[in-house]
mmCIF file of C-alpha atoms in Angstrom:
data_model
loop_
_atom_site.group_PDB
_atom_site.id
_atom_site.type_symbol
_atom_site.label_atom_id
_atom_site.label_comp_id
_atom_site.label_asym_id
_atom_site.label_seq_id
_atom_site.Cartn_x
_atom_site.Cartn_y
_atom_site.Cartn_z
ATOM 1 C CA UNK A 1 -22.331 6.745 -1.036
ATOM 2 C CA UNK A 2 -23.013 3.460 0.198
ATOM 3 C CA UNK A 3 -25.601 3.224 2.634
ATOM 4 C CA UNK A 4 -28.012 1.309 4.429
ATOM 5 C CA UNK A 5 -31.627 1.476 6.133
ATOM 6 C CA UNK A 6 -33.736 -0.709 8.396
ATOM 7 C CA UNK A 7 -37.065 -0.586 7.043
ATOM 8 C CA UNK A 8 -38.458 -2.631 9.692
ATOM 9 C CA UNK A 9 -37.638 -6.311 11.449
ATOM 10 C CA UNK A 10 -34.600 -5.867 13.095
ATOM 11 C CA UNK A 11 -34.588 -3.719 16.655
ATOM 12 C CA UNK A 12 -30.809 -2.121 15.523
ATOM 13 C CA UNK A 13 -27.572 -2.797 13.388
ATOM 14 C CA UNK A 14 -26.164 -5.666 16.095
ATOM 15 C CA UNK A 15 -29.099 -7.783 15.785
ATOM 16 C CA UNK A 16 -28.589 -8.197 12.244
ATOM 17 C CA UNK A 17 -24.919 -9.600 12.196
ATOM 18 C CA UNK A 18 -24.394 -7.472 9.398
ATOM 19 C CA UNK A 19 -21.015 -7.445 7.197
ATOM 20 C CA UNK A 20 -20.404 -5.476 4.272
ATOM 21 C CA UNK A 21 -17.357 -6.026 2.200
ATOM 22 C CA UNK A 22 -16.054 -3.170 -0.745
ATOM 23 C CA UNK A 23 -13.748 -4.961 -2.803
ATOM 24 C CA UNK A 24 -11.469 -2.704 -5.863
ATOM 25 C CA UNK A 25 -9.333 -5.139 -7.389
ATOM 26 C CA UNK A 26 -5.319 -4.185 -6.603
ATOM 27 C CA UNK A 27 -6.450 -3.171 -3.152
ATOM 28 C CA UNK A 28 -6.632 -4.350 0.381
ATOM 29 C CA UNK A 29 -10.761 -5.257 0.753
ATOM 30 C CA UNK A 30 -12.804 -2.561 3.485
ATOM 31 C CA UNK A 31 -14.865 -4.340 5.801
ATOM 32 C CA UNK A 32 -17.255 -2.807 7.557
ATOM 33 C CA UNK A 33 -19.415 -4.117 10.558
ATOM 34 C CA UNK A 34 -22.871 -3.293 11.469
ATOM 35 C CA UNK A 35 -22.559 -3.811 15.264
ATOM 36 C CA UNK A 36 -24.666 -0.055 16.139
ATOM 37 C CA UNK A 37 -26.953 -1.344 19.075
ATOM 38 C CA UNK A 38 -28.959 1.657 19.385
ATOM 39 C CA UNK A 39 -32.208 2.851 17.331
ATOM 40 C CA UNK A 40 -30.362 4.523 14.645
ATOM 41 C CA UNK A 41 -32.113 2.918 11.842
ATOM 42 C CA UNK A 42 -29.452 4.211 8.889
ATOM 43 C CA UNK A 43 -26.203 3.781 8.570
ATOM 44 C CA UNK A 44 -23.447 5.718 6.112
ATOM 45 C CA UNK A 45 -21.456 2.703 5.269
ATOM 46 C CA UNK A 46 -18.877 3.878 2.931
ATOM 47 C CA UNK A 47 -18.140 6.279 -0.298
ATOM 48 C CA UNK A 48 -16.797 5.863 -3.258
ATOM 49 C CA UNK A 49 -15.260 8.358 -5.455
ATOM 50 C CA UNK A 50 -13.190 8.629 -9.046
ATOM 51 C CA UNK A 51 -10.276 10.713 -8.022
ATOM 52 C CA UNK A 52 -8.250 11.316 -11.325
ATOM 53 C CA UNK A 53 -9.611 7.953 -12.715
ATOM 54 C CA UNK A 54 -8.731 5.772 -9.670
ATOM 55 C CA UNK A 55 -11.473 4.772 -7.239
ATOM 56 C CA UNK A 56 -10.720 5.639 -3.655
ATOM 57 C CA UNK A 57 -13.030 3.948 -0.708
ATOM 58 C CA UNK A 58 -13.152 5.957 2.431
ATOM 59 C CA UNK A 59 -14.934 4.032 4.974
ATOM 60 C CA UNK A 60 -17.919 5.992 7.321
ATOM 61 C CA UNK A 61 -19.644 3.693 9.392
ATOM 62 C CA UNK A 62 -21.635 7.377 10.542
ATOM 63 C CA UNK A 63 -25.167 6.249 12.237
ATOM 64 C CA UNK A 64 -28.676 8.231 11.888
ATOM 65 C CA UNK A 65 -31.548 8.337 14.094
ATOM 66 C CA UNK A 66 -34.800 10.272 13.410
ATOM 67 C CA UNK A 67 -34.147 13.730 14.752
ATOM 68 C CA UNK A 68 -35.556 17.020 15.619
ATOM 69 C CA UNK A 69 -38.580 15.586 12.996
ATOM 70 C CA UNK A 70 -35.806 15.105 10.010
ATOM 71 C CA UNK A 71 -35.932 11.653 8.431
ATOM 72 C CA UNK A 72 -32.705 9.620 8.441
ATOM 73 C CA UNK A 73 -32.666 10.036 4.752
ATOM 74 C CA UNK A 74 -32.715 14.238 4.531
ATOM 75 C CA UNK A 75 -30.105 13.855 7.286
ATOM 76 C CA UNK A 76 -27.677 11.628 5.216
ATOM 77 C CA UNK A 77 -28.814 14.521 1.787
ATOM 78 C CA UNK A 78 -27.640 16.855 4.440
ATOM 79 C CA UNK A 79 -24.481 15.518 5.712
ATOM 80 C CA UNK A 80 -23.292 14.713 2.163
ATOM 81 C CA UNK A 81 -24.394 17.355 0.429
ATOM 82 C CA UNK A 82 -26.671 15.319 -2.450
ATOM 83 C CA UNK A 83 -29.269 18.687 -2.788
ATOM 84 C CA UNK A 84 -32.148 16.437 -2.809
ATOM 85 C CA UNK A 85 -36.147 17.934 -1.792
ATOM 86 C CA UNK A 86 -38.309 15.213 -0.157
ATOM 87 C CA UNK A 87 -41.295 15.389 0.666
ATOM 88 C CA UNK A 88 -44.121 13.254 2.126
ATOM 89 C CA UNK A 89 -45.504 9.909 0.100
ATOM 90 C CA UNK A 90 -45.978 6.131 0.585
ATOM 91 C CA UNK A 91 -45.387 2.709 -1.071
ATOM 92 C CA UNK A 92 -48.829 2.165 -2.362
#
């Protein structure tokens, strides 16, 4: 899964101009536009799977917003089924 978060800075996904290009030589480039103007902080950009030894993109562009007191991150676990726990901590 490609994804990607606002930490902080940037009031939503259209004030950042944001472009994100997937290139897999042999195929057609995905281009994907971060142009989400509301709080959702994360965005599901793309994934990227091995399907019988040939990558296949299939492009997302699905937003999350802090919700019913679940973090953007244990909503995209969720929606993607990763299995990961979380729990509380900080960057110090």
């Amino acid at each position: 899964l490609i994804f990607t978060f606002i930490y902080e800075g940037a009031p939503n996904w259209a004030a950042t101009n944001g472009v994100v290009s997937i290139e897999v030589p042999g195929r057609t480039p995905v281009e994907v536009r971060l142009d989400n103007g509301t709080d959702a902080s994360t965005c599901a950009i793309a994934m990227i799977e091995n399907k019988g030894g040939h990558l296949e993109i299939t492009k997302l562009v699905e937003y999350f917003q802090l919700s019913a007191g679940k973090s953007t991150h244990q909503q995209l676990n969720e929606r993607f089924g990763f299995g990961l726990r979380f729990k509380a901590g900080n960057k110090d």
